[in-house]
Coordinates of C-alpha atoms in Angstrom, one line a residue:
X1 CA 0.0 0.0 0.0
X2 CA 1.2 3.3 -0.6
X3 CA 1.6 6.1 2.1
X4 CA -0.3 9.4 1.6
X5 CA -0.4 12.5 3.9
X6 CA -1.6 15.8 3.0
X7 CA -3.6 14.3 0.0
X8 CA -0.7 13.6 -1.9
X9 CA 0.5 10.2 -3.2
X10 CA 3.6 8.2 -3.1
X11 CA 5.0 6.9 -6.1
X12 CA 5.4 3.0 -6.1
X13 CA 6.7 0.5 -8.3
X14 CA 3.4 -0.9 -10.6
X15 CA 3.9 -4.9 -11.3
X16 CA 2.9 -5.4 -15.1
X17 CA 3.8 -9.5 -15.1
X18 CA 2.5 -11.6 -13.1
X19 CA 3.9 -15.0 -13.6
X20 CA 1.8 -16.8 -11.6
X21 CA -1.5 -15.4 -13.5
X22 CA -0.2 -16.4 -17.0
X23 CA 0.8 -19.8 -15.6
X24 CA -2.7 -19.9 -13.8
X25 CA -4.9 -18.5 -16.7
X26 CA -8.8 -17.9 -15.6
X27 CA -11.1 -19.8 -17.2
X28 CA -13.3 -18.0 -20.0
X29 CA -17.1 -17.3 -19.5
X30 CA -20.3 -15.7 -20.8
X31 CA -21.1 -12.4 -19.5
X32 CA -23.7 -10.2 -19.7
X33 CA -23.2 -6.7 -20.5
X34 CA -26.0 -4.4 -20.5
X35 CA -25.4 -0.8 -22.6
X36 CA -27.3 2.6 -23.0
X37 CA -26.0 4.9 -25.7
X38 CA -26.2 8.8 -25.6
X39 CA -28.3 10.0 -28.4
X40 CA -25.6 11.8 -30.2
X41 CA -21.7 11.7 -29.9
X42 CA -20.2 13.9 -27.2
X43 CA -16.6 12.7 -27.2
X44 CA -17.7 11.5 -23.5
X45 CA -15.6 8.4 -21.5
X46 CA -17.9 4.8 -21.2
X47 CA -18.5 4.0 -18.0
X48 CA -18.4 0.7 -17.1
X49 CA -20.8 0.1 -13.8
X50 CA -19.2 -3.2 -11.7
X51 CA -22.3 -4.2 -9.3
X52 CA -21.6 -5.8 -5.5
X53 CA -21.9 -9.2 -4.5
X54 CA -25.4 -10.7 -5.6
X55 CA -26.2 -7.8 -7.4
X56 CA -26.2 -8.2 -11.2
X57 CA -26.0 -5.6 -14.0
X58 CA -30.2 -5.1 -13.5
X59 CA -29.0 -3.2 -10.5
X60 CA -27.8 -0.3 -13.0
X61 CA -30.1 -0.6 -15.7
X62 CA -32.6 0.1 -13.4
X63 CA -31.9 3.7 -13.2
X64 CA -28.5 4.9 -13.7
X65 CA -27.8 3.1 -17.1
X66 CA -30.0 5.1 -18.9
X67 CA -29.5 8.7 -17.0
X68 CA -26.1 8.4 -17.8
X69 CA -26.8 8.0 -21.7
X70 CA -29.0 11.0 -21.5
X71 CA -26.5 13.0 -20.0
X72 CA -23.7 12.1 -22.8
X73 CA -22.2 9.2 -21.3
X74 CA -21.9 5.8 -23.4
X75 CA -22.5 3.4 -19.9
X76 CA -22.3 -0.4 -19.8
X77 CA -23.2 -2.7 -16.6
X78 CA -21.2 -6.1 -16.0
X79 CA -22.9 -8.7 -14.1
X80 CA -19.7 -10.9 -13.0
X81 CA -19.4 -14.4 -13.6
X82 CA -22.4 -16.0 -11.5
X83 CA -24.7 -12.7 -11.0
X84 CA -27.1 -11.9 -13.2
X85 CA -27.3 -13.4 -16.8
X86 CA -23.8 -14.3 -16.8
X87 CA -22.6 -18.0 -16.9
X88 CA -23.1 -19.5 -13.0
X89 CA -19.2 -19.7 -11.9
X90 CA -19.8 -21.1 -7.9
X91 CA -16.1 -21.5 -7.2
X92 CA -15.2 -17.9 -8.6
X93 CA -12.7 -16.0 -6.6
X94 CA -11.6 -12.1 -6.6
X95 CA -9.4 -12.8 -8.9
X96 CA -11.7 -14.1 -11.6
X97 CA -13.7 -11.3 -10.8
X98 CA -11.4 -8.6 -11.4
X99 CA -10.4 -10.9 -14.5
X100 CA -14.2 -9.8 -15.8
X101 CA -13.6 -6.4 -15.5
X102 CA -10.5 -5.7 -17.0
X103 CA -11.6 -8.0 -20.0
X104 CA -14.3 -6.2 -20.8
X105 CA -13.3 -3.0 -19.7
X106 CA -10.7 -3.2 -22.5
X107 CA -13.5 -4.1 -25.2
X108 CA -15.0 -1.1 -25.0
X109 CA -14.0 2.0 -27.9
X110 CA -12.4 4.7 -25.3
X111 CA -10.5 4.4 -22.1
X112 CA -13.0 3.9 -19.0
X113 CA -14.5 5.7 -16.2
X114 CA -14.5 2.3 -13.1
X115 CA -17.6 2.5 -11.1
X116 CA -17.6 0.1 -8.8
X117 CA -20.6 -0.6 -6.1
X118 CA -20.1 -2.4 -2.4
X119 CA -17.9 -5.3 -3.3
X120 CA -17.9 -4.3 -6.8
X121 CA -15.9 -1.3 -5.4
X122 CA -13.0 -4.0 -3.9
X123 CA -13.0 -5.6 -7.0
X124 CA -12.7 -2.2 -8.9
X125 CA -9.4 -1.2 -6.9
X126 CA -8.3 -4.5 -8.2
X127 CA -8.9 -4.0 -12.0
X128 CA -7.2 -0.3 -11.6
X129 CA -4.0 -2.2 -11.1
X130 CA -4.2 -3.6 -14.6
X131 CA -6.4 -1.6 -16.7
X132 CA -5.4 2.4 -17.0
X133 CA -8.8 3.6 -15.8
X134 CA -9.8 7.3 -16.9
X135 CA -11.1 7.4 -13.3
X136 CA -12.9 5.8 -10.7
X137 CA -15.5 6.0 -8.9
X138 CA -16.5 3.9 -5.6
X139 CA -19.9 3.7 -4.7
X140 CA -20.5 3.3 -0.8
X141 CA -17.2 0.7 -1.3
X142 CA -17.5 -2.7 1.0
X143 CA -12.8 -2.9 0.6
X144 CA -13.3 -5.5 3.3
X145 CA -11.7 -6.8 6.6
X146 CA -12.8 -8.0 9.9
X147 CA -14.3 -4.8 10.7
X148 CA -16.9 -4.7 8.1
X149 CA -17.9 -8.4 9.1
X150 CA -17.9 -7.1 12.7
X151 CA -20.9 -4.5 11.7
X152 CA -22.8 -6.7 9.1
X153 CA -23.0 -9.7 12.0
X154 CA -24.3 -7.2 14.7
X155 CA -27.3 -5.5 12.0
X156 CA -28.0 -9.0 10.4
X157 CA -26.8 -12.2 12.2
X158 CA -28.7 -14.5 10.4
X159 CA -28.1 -13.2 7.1
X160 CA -24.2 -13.1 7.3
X161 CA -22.8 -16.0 10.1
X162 CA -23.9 -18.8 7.2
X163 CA -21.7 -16.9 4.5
X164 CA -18.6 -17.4 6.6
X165 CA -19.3 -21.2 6.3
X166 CA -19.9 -21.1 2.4
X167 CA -23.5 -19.8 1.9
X168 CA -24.9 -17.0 0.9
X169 CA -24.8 -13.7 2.1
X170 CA -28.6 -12.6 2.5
X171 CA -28.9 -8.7 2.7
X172 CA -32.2 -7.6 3.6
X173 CA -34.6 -4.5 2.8
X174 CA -33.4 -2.5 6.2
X175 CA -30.2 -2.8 4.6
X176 CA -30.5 -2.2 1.7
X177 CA -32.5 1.1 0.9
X178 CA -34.1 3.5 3.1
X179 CA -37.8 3.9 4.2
X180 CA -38.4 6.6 1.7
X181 CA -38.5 3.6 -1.4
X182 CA -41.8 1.7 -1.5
X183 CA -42.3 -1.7 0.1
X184 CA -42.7 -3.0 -3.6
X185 CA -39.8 -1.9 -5.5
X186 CA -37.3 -2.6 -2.3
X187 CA -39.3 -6.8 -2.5
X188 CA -39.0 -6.8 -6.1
X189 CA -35.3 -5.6 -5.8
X190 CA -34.5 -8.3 -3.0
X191 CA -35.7 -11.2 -5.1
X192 CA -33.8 -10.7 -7.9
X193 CA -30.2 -10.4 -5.4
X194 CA -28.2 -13.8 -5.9
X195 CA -25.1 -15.2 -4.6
X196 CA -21.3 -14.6 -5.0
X197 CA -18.6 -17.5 -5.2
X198 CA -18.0 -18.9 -1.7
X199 CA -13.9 -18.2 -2.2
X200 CA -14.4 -14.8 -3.4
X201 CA -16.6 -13.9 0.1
X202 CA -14.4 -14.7 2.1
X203 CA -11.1 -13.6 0.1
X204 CA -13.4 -10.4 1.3
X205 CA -12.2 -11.2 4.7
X206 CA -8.9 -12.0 4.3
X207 CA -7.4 -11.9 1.0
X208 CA -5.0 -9.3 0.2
X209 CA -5.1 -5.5 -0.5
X210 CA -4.9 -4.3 -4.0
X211 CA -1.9 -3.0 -5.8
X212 CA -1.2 0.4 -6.8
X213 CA -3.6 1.9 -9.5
X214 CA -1.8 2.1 -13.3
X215 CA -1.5 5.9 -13.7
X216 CA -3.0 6.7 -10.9
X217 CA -6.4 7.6 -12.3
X218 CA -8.5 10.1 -10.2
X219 CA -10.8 8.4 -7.5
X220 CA -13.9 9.6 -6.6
X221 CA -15.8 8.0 -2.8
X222 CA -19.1 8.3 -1.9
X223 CA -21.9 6.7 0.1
X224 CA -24.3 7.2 2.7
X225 CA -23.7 8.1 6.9
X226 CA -26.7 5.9 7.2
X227 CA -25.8 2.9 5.3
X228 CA -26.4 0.0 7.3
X229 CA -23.8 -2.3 5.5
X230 CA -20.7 -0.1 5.6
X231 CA -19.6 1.9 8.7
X232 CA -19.5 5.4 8.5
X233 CA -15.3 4.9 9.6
X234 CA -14.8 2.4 6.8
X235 CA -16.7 5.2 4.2
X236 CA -14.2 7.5 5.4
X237 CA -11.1 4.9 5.8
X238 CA -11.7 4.3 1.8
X239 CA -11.8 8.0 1.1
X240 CA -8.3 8.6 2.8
X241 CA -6.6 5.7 1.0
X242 CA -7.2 7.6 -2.0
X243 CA -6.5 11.0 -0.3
X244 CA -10.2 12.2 -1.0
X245 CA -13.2 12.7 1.7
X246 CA -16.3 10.8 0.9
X247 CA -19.3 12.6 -1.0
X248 CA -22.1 11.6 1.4
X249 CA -25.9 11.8 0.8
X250 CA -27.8 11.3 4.2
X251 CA -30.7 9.3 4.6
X252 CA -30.0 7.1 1.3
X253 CA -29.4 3.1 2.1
X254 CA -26.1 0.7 0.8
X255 CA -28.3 0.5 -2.6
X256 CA -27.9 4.1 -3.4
X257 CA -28.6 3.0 -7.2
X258 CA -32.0 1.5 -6.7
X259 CA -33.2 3.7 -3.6
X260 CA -35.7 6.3 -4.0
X261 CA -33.6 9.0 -4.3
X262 CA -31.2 7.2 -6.9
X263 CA -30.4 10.6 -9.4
X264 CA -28.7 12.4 -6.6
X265 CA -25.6 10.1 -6.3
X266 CA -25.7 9.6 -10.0
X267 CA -25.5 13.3 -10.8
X268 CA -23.1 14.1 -8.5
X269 CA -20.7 11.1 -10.4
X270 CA -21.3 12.6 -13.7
X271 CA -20.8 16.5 -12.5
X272 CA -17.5 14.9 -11.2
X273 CA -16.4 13.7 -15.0
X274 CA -17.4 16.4 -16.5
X275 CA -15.4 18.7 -14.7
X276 CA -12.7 16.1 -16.0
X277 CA -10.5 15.7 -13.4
X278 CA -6.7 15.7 -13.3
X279 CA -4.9 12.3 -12.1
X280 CA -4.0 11.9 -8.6
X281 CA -0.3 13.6 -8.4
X282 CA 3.0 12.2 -6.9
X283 CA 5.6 13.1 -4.4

């Protein structure tokens, strides 16, 4: 990890082989891919949208897919191997994951805008370490650790002590999205939520940090003081590793995407890029 005071960055040594990846090759899969495209061409970065753990690319497309197209963005939403309508991968690990990402973040026309939701955020700060990202942006960002196990135990015991032994993690509607979303679109959301690989979950836990970003691409943290998933200290903890403060919205849930006030966070994002900001500097 790199050391940063004073918002400024440390320069550090970026690995570009990794012999034990090219020995170890993942295996190739189907994924889904949803798009929305602007109406006309504004020269405008794609954003690729990587959704949390049981979440698929429907969580985007529900909402922010489509405002970003109206607002001159090309955006595309990933569902990683075993979410959504990609191919079911049970035994998938972070690595695979991040694997996802970076291949079809690299598909796409322009160099891309990383926008990376709950776990998808831990898996985003993975992929900036091989893909030169035009930015990134994590969306109330579940990095992992003991700590955030601690909190997700004490608000839902029975949803999260079976995912240490392999199950599912089962997130529920207090969770999730705050009171202000109707009781039928926070149901309808909660049935469609799967489950991630049982290695990747708890590589969550434990596994290790991510490596330095390639080019050190701007970051951009937000979330929500009252998100029942994510401490406030861990919102603010993911901030500071990338020298930043969080953006927070009060009153929103972990599902800042779906909830009922979705277009806040959204436009806030895309005010962000199109003030098109300057890479994070160096000592």
């Amino acid at each position: 990890m790199s050391a940063r005071k004073a918002g400024t960055v440390t320069s550090e040594r970026v690995r570009v082989v990794r012999g034990w990846e090219w020995a170890r090759p993942e295996r190739p899969v189907r994924r889904e891919v949803l798009a929305a495209a602007p109406e006309r061409e504004e020269a405008k970065p794609p954003l690729l949208f990587v959704p949390g753990f049981g979440h698929g690319a429907w969580a985007f497309a529900e909402h922010w897919l489509g405002h970003a197209a109206e607002r001159g963005f090309p955006a595309y939403a990933l569902s990683l191997r075993g979410h959504g309508g990609s191919e079911p991968a049970p035994e998938a690990t972070l690595r695979s994951y991040t694997h996802d990402v970076v291949q079809v973040a690299a598909s796409l026309p322009r160099q891309a805008v990383l926008v990376g939701h709950g776990a998808g955020a831990r898996v985003v700060a993975h992929a900036m370490s091989r893909y030169p990202a035009r930015a990134a942006v994590l969306v109330a960002p579940v990095l992992g650790g003991w700590a955030t196990f601690g909190t997700a135990l004490r608000r839902n015991p029975a949803g999260t002590l079976p995912a240490v032994f392999g199950a599912g993690l089962r997130l529920n509607r207090r969770q999730l999205f705050s009171r202000e979303l109707p009781d039928a679109d926070a149901r309808r959301h909660v049935a469609r939520l799967g489950r991630a690989g049982r290695r990747a979950q708890w590589q969550l836990l434990t596994g290790r940090q991510p490596e330095p970003a390639v080019g050190r691409p701007p970051v951009l943290v937000l979330g929500s003081p009252d998100d029942r998933v994510l401490p406030a200290a861990a919102l603010t903890r993911a901030a500071r590793r990338y020298a930043s403060a969080p953006l927070l919205f009060p009153g929103m849930g972990h599902d800042l995407m779906l909830d009922a006030r979705w277009r806040e966070p959204i436009d806030a994002i895309l005010d962000w890029l199109d003030k098109d900001p300057a890479p994070a500097t160096r000592d």
